[in-house]
Each structure stands twice: as C-alpha cells, then as structure tokens.
Amino acid sequence: MKQDKILVVDIEATCWEGRNPPGQENDIIEVGVCLLDVNTGEITGSRGILVMPERSQIGKFCTQLTSITPGLIEDEGIYFDDACDILEREYDSKDLVWASYGDYDRNQFQRQCSEMRVAYPFGPSHINVKTMFAEKRGMKRGTGMATALEMLNLPLEGTHHRGVDDAKNIAKILHWALNN
C-alpha cells in the first residue's frame, strides 16, 4: 500500500424525499475524487466523474440537493463500470488507502458493484473520516462535514453535495485529523 497519498472519495447518488419510488434503486451519479498528500496536505487530481443512473432517474429533489441535472448527466455522464475503471486506472484505487466521510460511500459502492456485477474498484484499506474526526475531537458521535469544517475554522469550498467539491473539503478534515 502506498502511504504517502490517500484517495479521498465522495459520491452523490439519486435520492428522493422519503422512500425510494417503486422500482428505483439509489444509483451513484457523481464520484468526486482527489488525492491527499499525507505529508504536505496538498490536494491534487481533483475530479468529478459524472455517472449515468442505470436503475433510477434524477428527480427535482435530487437536483435541488446536488445541483446535478438530468441534462448534465446526459451531456457528460459515463457508465458506472467505466467510472470504476477510471478510479483503478487513473487513481490506483486498488493500491491506495481510500477515505470517505462516513460509511455511506463505501456501502453504496459495495452494494452497487455487487448488484450490477461490477468489480469493486478499491482495496481493503478504508478510512472513515467522520469517525476519525469525532475521535480526535473527543466527541461521542460524528457530525456532518460542513459542521466539522466549521469546528476547524476551515471554509466549505465549492458547492456542498457536489462530490468534486466535497472530496476536497473532506481531504482538509482528514489532513487535520492525521496531524492532530
């Protein structure tokens, strides 16, 4: 495992107010990714990979939350298996420790890979930044990413609930947690 860099991932998925509509499954629609240099805190390779939902549709609630529209996905989206290939090929995702804020991203990737018969693109080493932050701060429970940034007096940069921006914000929290 390469230890000098950590792959930070934040996904956005199709979502609805309340329960999923009949016949619709949560699909990853954006994989936000960046590399955190553990030593310097430098964030590189930042990218948002837009993914076409294959088992659901993007509704108004989802667009309001993420700013991702069906038109944006039609113009720029790729298939989920191709997004997983990019993670492996361009980010060495199988060889790097990877991190996300909470377990939702890891669980959604595992579930969607299994259900769609796509090879899981990550290695076994995962850091739950939400839990790590709570432990470092002596908190009994984790807090949301925006609140964690606020507690560290760090600005929330970009658009909250856009994977490409949230991955960079999570990387800042992770760098703090690794060095405190």
PDB file of C-alpha atoms in Angstrom:
ATOM      1  CA  MET A   1       0.000   0.000   0.000  1.00  0.00           C
ATOM      2  CA  LYS A   2       1.222   3.482  -0.872  1.00  0.00           C
ATOM      3  CA  GLN A   3       1.176   5.511   2.322  1.00  0.00           C
ATOM      4  CA  ASP A   4       2.186   8.987   1.113  1.00  0.00           C
ATOM      5  CA  LYS A   5      -1.131   9.588  -0.656  1.00  0.00           C
ATOM      6  CA  ILE A   6      -4.709   8.837   0.321  1.00  0.00           C
ATOM      7  CA  LEU A   7      -7.521   8.711  -2.214  1.00  0.00           C
ATOM      8  CA  VAL A   8     -10.463  10.764  -0.924  1.00  0.00           C
ATOM      9  CA  VAL A   9     -13.855   9.908  -2.422  1.00  0.00           C
ATOM     10  CA  ASP A  10     -17.281  11.482  -2.068  1.00  0.00           C
ATOM     11  CA  ILE A  11     -20.255  10.209  -4.033  1.00  0.00           C
ATOM     12  CA  GLU A  12     -23.599  11.667  -4.875  1.00  0.00           C
ATOM     13  CA  ALA A  13     -26.440   9.267  -5.620  1.00  0.00           C
ATOM     14  CA  THR A  14     -30.002   9.502  -6.820  1.00  0.00           C
ATOM     15  CA  CYS A  15     -32.195  10.412  -3.873  1.00  0.00           C
ATOM     16  CA  TRP A  16     -35.747  11.297  -3.008  1.00  0.00           C
ATOM     17  CA  GLU A  17     -37.652  12.836  -0.143  1.00  0.00           C
ATOM     18  CA  GLY A  18     -38.704   9.832   1.909  1.00  0.00           C
ATOM     19  CA  ARG A  19     -38.610   6.335   0.470  1.00  0.00           C
ATOM     20  CA  ASN A  20     -37.367   5.393  -2.979  1.00  0.00           C
ATOM     21  CA  PRO A  21     -40.144   5.346  -5.588  1.00  0.00           C
ATOM     22  CA  PRO A  22     -41.197   1.824  -6.603  1.00  0.00           C
ATOM     23  CA  GLY A  23     -38.715   0.233  -8.986  1.00  0.00           C
ATOM     24  CA  GLN A  24     -35.937   2.784  -8.379  1.00  0.00           C
ATOM     25  CA  GLU A  25     -32.628   1.995  -6.702  1.00  0.00           C
ATOM     26  CA  ASN A  26     -30.080   4.536  -5.476  1.00  0.00           C
ATOM     27  CA  ASP A  27     -27.509   4.959  -8.239  1.00  0.00           C
ATOM     28  CA  ILE A  28     -24.201   6.770  -7.957  1.00  0.00           C
ATOM     29  CA  ILE A  29     -24.408   9.848 -10.188  1.00  0.00           C
ATOM     30  CA  GLU A  30     -21.110  11.514  -9.261  1.00  0.00           C
ATOM     31  CA  VAL A  31     -17.821  10.221  -7.934  1.00  0.00           C
ATOM     32  CA  GLY A  32     -15.840  13.107  -6.507  1.00  0.00           C
ATOM     33  CA  VAL A  33     -12.212  12.184  -6.065  1.00  0.00           C
ATOM     34  CA  CYS A  34      -8.911  13.762  -5.093  1.00  0.00           C
ATOM     35  CA  LEU A  35      -5.519  12.735  -3.776  1.00  0.00           C
ATOM     36  CA  LEU A  36      -4.305  13.984  -0.410  1.00  0.00           C
ATOM     37  CA  ASP A  37      -0.569  14.174   0.179  1.00  0.00           C
ATOM     38  CA  VAL A  38      -0.364  12.930   3.767  1.00  0.00           C
ATOM     39  CA  ASN A  39       2.844  14.876   4.483  1.00  0.00           C
ATOM     40  CA  THR A  40       2.104  18.267   2.942  1.00  0.00           C
ATOM     41  CA  GLY A  41      -1.699  18.410   2.868  1.00  0.00           C
ATOM     42  CA  GLU A  42      -1.574  19.203  -0.857  1.00  0.00           C
ATOM     43  CA  ILE A  43      -4.716  18.160  -2.702  1.00  0.00           C
ATOM     44  CA  THR A  44      -4.244  17.084  -6.327  1.00  0.00           C
ATOM     45  CA  GLY A  45      -6.074  15.166  -9.010  1.00  0.00           C
ATOM     46  CA  SER A  46      -9.431  16.641  -8.094  1.00  0.00           C
ATOM     47  CA  ARG A  47     -12.180  15.455 -10.394  1.00  0.00           C
ATOM     48  CA  GLY A  48     -15.899  14.867 -10.530  1.00  0.00           C
ATOM     49  CA  ILE A  49     -16.830  11.804 -12.567  1.00  0.00           C
ATOM     50  CA  LEU A  50     -20.467  12.077 -13.609  1.00  0.00           C
ATOM     51  CA  VAL A  51     -22.251   8.739 -13.855  1.00  0.00           C
ATOM     52  CA  MET A  52     -25.464   7.858 -15.690  1.00  0.00           C
ATOM     53  CA  PRO A  53     -28.011   6.291 -13.359  1.00  0.00           C
ATOM     54  CA  GLU A  54     -28.997   2.917 -14.819  1.00  0.00           C
ATOM     55  CA  ARG A  55     -31.648   1.902 -12.259  1.00  0.00           C
ATOM     56  CA  SER A  56     -33.268   5.238 -11.392  1.00  0.00           C
ATOM     57  CA  GLN A  57     -33.906   8.770 -12.531  1.00  0.00           C
ATOM     58  CA  ILE A  58     -32.729  12.114 -11.195  1.00  0.00           C
ATOM     59  CA  GLY A  59     -35.729  13.975  -9.802  1.00  0.00           C
ATOM     60  CA  LYS A  60     -36.253  17.558  -8.649  1.00  0.00           C
ATOM     61  CA  PHE A  61     -35.307  16.842  -5.011  1.00  0.00           C
ATOM     62  CA  CYS A  62     -32.021  15.256  -6.082  1.00  0.00           C
ATOM     63  CA  THR A  63     -31.191  18.168  -8.387  1.00  0.00           C
ATOM     64  CA  GLN A  64     -32.003  20.695  -5.646  1.00  0.00           C
ATOM     65  CA  LEU A  65     -29.689  18.867  -3.236  1.00  0.00           C
ATOM     66  CA  THR A  66     -26.770  18.135  -5.580  1.00  0.00           C
ATOM     67  CA  SER A  67     -27.199  20.659  -8.436  1.00  0.00           C
ATOM     68  CA  ILE A  68     -26.828  17.689 -10.811  1.00  0.00           C
ATOM     69  CA  THR A  69     -29.447  17.759 -13.547  1.00  0.00           C
ATOM     70  CA  PRO A  70     -30.546  15.016 -15.940  1.00  0.00           C
ATOM     71  CA  GLY A  71     -29.223  17.197 -18.776  1.00  0.00           C
ATOM     72  CA  LEU A  72     -25.771  17.450 -17.212  1.00  0.00           C
ATOM     73  CA  ILE A  73     -25.641  13.659 -16.906  1.00  0.00           C
ATOM     74  CA  GLU A  74     -26.860  13.224 -20.499  1.00  0.00           C
ATOM     75  CA  ASP A  75     -24.081  15.533 -21.718  1.00  0.00           C
ATOM     76  CA  GLU A  76     -21.191  14.341 -19.545  1.00  0.00           C
ATOM     77  CA  GLY A  77     -22.157  11.096 -17.782  1.00  0.00           C
ATOM     78  CA  ILE A  78     -20.485   7.744 -18.290  1.00  0.00           C
ATOM     79  CA  TYR A  79     -21.497   4.240 -17.244  1.00  0.00           C
ATOM     80  CA  PHE A  80     -20.808   3.098 -13.688  1.00  0.00           C
ATOM     81  CA  ASP A  81     -18.373   0.366 -14.766  1.00  0.00           C
ATOM     82  CA  ASP A  82     -16.395   2.949 -16.765  1.00  0.00           C
ATOM     83  CA  ALA A  83     -16.230   5.221 -13.699  1.00  0.00           C
ATOM     84  CA  CYS A  84     -14.844   2.293 -11.671  1.00  0.00           C
ATOM     85  CA  ASP A  85     -12.249   1.683 -14.415  1.00  0.00           C
ATOM     86  CA  ILE A  86     -11.147   5.342 -14.186  1.00  0.00           C
ATOM     87  CA  LEU A  87     -10.673   5.006 -10.420  1.00  0.00           C
ATOM     88  CA  GLU A  88      -8.440   1.969 -10.900  1.00  0.00           C
ATOM     89  CA  ARG A  89      -6.549   3.146 -13.977  1.00  0.00           C
ATOM     90  CA  GLU A  90      -6.032   6.840 -13.206  1.00  0.00           C
ATOM     91  CA  TYR A  91      -6.065   6.874  -9.390  1.00  0.00           C
ATOM     92  CA  ASP A  92      -4.598   3.454  -8.442  1.00  0.00           C
ATOM     93  CA  SER A  93      -7.672   2.928  -6.269  1.00  0.00           C
ATOM     94  CA  LYS A  94      -6.849  -0.745  -5.594  1.00  0.00           C
ATOM     95  CA  ASP A  95      -3.392   0.163  -4.231  1.00  0.00           C
ATOM     96  CA  LEU A  96      -4.156   3.280  -2.198  1.00  0.00           C
ATOM     97  CA  VAL A  97      -5.779   3.649   1.178  1.00  0.00           C
ATOM     98  CA  TRP A  98      -9.041   5.449   0.464  1.00  0.00           C
ATOM     99  CA  ALA A  99     -11.209   7.649   2.630  1.00  0.00           C
ATOM    100  CA  SER A 100     -14.764   8.938   2.726  1.00  0.00           C
ATOM    101  CA  TYR A 101     -16.848  10.892   5.215  1.00  0.00           C
ATOM    102  CA  GLY A 102     -18.877   8.206   6.955  1.00  0.00           C
ATOM    103  CA  ASP A 103     -19.693   4.722   5.666  1.00  0.00           C
ATOM    104  CA  TYR A 104     -22.413   5.610   3.142  1.00  0.00           C
ATOM    105  CA  ASP A 105     -19.996   5.949   0.222  1.00  0.00           C
ATOM    106  CA  ARG A 106     -18.230   2.641   0.933  1.00  0.00           C
ATOM    107  CA  ASN A 107     -21.514   0.804   1.481  1.00  0.00           C
ATOM    108  CA  GLN A 108     -23.121   2.284  -1.657  1.00  0.00           C
ATOM    109  CA  PHE A 109     -20.095   1.323  -3.769  1.00  0.00           C
ATOM    110  CA  GLN A 110     -20.114  -2.226  -2.390  1.00  0.00           C
ATOM    111  CA  ARG A 111     -23.867  -2.609  -2.891  1.00  0.00           C
ATOM    112  CA  GLN A 112     -23.928  -1.132  -6.394  1.00  0.00           C
ATOM    113  CA  CYS A 113     -20.890  -3.127  -7.540  1.00  0.00           C
ATOM    114  CA  SER A 114     -22.465  -6.327  -6.235  1.00  0.00           C
ATOM    115  CA  GLU A 115     -25.912  -5.639  -7.702  1.00  0.00           C
ATOM    116  CA  MET A 116     -24.531  -4.550 -11.083  1.00  0.00           C
ATOM    117  CA  ARG A 117     -21.813  -7.221 -11.196  1.00  0.00           C
ATOM    118  CA  VAL A 118     -19.011  -4.677 -11.484  1.00  0.00           C
ATOM    119  CA  ALA A 119     -15.602  -5.274  -9.900  1.00  0.00           C
ATOM    120  CA  TYR A 120     -15.203  -3.291  -6.675  1.00  0.00           C
ATOM    121  CA  PRO A 121     -12.609  -0.620  -7.548  1.00  0.00           C
ATOM    122  CA  PHE A 122     -10.994  -0.196  -4.105  1.00  0.00           C
ATOM    123  CA  GLY A 123      -8.537  -2.067  -1.952  1.00  0.00           C
ATOM    124  CA  PRO A 124      -9.357  -3.215   1.585  1.00  0.00           C
ATOM    125  CA  SER A 125      -7.998  -0.178   3.481  1.00  0.00           C
ATOM    126  CA  HIS A 126     -10.658   2.477   4.123  1.00  0.00           C
ATOM    127  CA  ILE A 127     -10.660   5.446   6.495  1.00  0.00           C
ATOM    128  CA  ASN A 128     -13.967   6.714   7.849  1.00  0.00           C
ATOM    129  CA  VAL A 129     -13.087  10.410   8.227  1.00  0.00           C
ATOM    130  CA  LYS A 130     -16.291  11.173  10.151  1.00  0.00           C
ATOM    131  CA  THR A 131     -15.395   8.645  12.862  1.00  0.00           C
ATOM    132  CA  MET A 132     -11.735   9.682  12.906  1.00  0.00           C
ATOM    133  CA  PHE A 133     -12.690  13.355  13.303  1.00  0.00           C
ATOM    134  CA  ALA A 134     -15.109  12.570  16.150  1.00  0.00           C
ATOM    135  CA  GLU A 135     -12.458  10.511  17.960  1.00  0.00           C
ATOM    136  CA  LYS A 136      -9.810  13.226  17.571  1.00  0.00           C
ATOM    137  CA  ARG A 137     -12.218  15.847  18.915  1.00  0.00           C
ATOM    138  CA  GLY A 138     -13.376  13.623  21.802  1.00  0.00           C
ATOM    139  CA  MET A 139     -16.950  13.573  20.530  1.00  0.00           C
ATOM    140  CA  LYS A 140     -19.343  10.714  21.286  1.00  0.00           C
ATOM    141  CA  ARG A 141     -20.931  10.937  17.853  1.00  0.00           C
ATOM    142  CA  GLY A 142     -19.838  12.136  14.452  1.00  0.00           C
ATOM    143  CA  THR A 143     -21.006  15.355  12.915  1.00  0.00           C
ATOM    144  CA  GLY A 144     -21.704  16.446   9.364  1.00  0.00           C
ATOM    145  CA  MET A 145     -18.891  17.512   7.069  1.00  0.00           C
ATOM    146  CA  ALA A 146     -19.949  21.170   6.990  1.00  0.00           C
ATOM    147  CA  THR A 147     -20.064  21.302  10.798  1.00  0.00           C
ATOM    148  CA  ALA A 148     -16.649  19.620  11.052  1.00  0.00           C
ATOM    149  CA  LEU A 149     -15.169  22.271   8.742  1.00  0.00           C
ATOM    150  CA  GLU A 150     -16.819  24.986  10.848  1.00  0.00           C
ATOM    151  CA  MET A 151     -15.366  23.484  14.036  1.00  0.00           C
ATOM    152  CA  LEU A 152     -11.904  23.618  12.438  1.00  0.00           C
ATOM    153  CA  ASN A 153     -12.428  27.188  11.185  1.00  0.00           C
ATOM    154  CA  LEU A 154     -11.989  25.957   7.617  1.00  0.00           C
ATOM    155  CA  PRO A 155     -14.156  27.290   4.804  1.00  0.00           C
ATOM    156  CA  LEU A 156     -16.536  24.995   2.970  1.00  0.00           C
ATOM    157  CA  GLU A 157     -15.264  25.480  -0.552  1.00  0.00           C
ATOM    158  CA  GLY A 158     -17.387  24.919  -3.650  1.00  0.00           C
ATOM    159  CA  THR A 159     -20.907  23.528  -3.718  1.00  0.00           C
ATOM    160  CA  HIS A 160     -21.954  21.329  -0.790  1.00  0.00           C
ATOM    161  CA  HIS A 161     -23.316  17.981  -2.042  1.00  0.00           C
ATOM    162  CA  ARG A 162     -21.206  18.029  -5.176  1.00  0.00           C
ATOM    163  CA  GLY A 163     -18.782  15.149  -4.972  1.00  0.00           C
ATOM    164  CA  VAL A 164     -15.922  17.004  -6.633  1.00  0.00           C
ATOM    165  CA  ASP A 165     -16.072  19.806  -4.038  1.00  0.00           C
ATOM    166  CA  ASP A 166     -16.928  17.670  -1.013  1.00  0.00           C
ATOM    167  CA  ALA A 167     -13.960  15.349  -1.681  1.00  0.00           C
ATOM    168  CA  LYS A 168     -11.586  18.321  -1.365  1.00  0.00           C
ATOM    169  CA  ASN A 169     -13.320  19.520   1.814  1.00  0.00           C
ATOM    170  CA  ILE A 170     -13.106  16.020   3.297  1.00  0.00           C
ATOM    171  CA  ALA A 171      -9.395  15.904   2.405  1.00  0.00           C
ATOM    172  CA  LYS A 172      -8.852  19.057   4.504  1.00  0.00           C
ATOM    173  CA  ILE A 173     -10.573  17.441   7.504  1.00  0.00           C
ATOM    174  CA  LEU A 174      -8.587  14.241   7.010  1.00  0.00           C
ATOM    175  CA  HIS A 175      -5.297  16.124   6.868  1.00  0.00           C
ATOM    176  CA  TRP A 176      -6.170  17.867  10.137  1.00  0.00           C
ATOM    177  CA  ALA A 177      -7.129  14.520  11.764  1.00  0.00           C
ATOM    178  CA  LEU A 178      -3.892  12.842  10.646  1.00  0.00           C
ATOM    179  CA  ASN A 179      -1.797  15.642  12.118  1.00  0.00           C
ATOM    180  CA  ASN A 180      -3.542  16.256  15.458  1.00  0.00           C
TER     181      ASN A 180
END
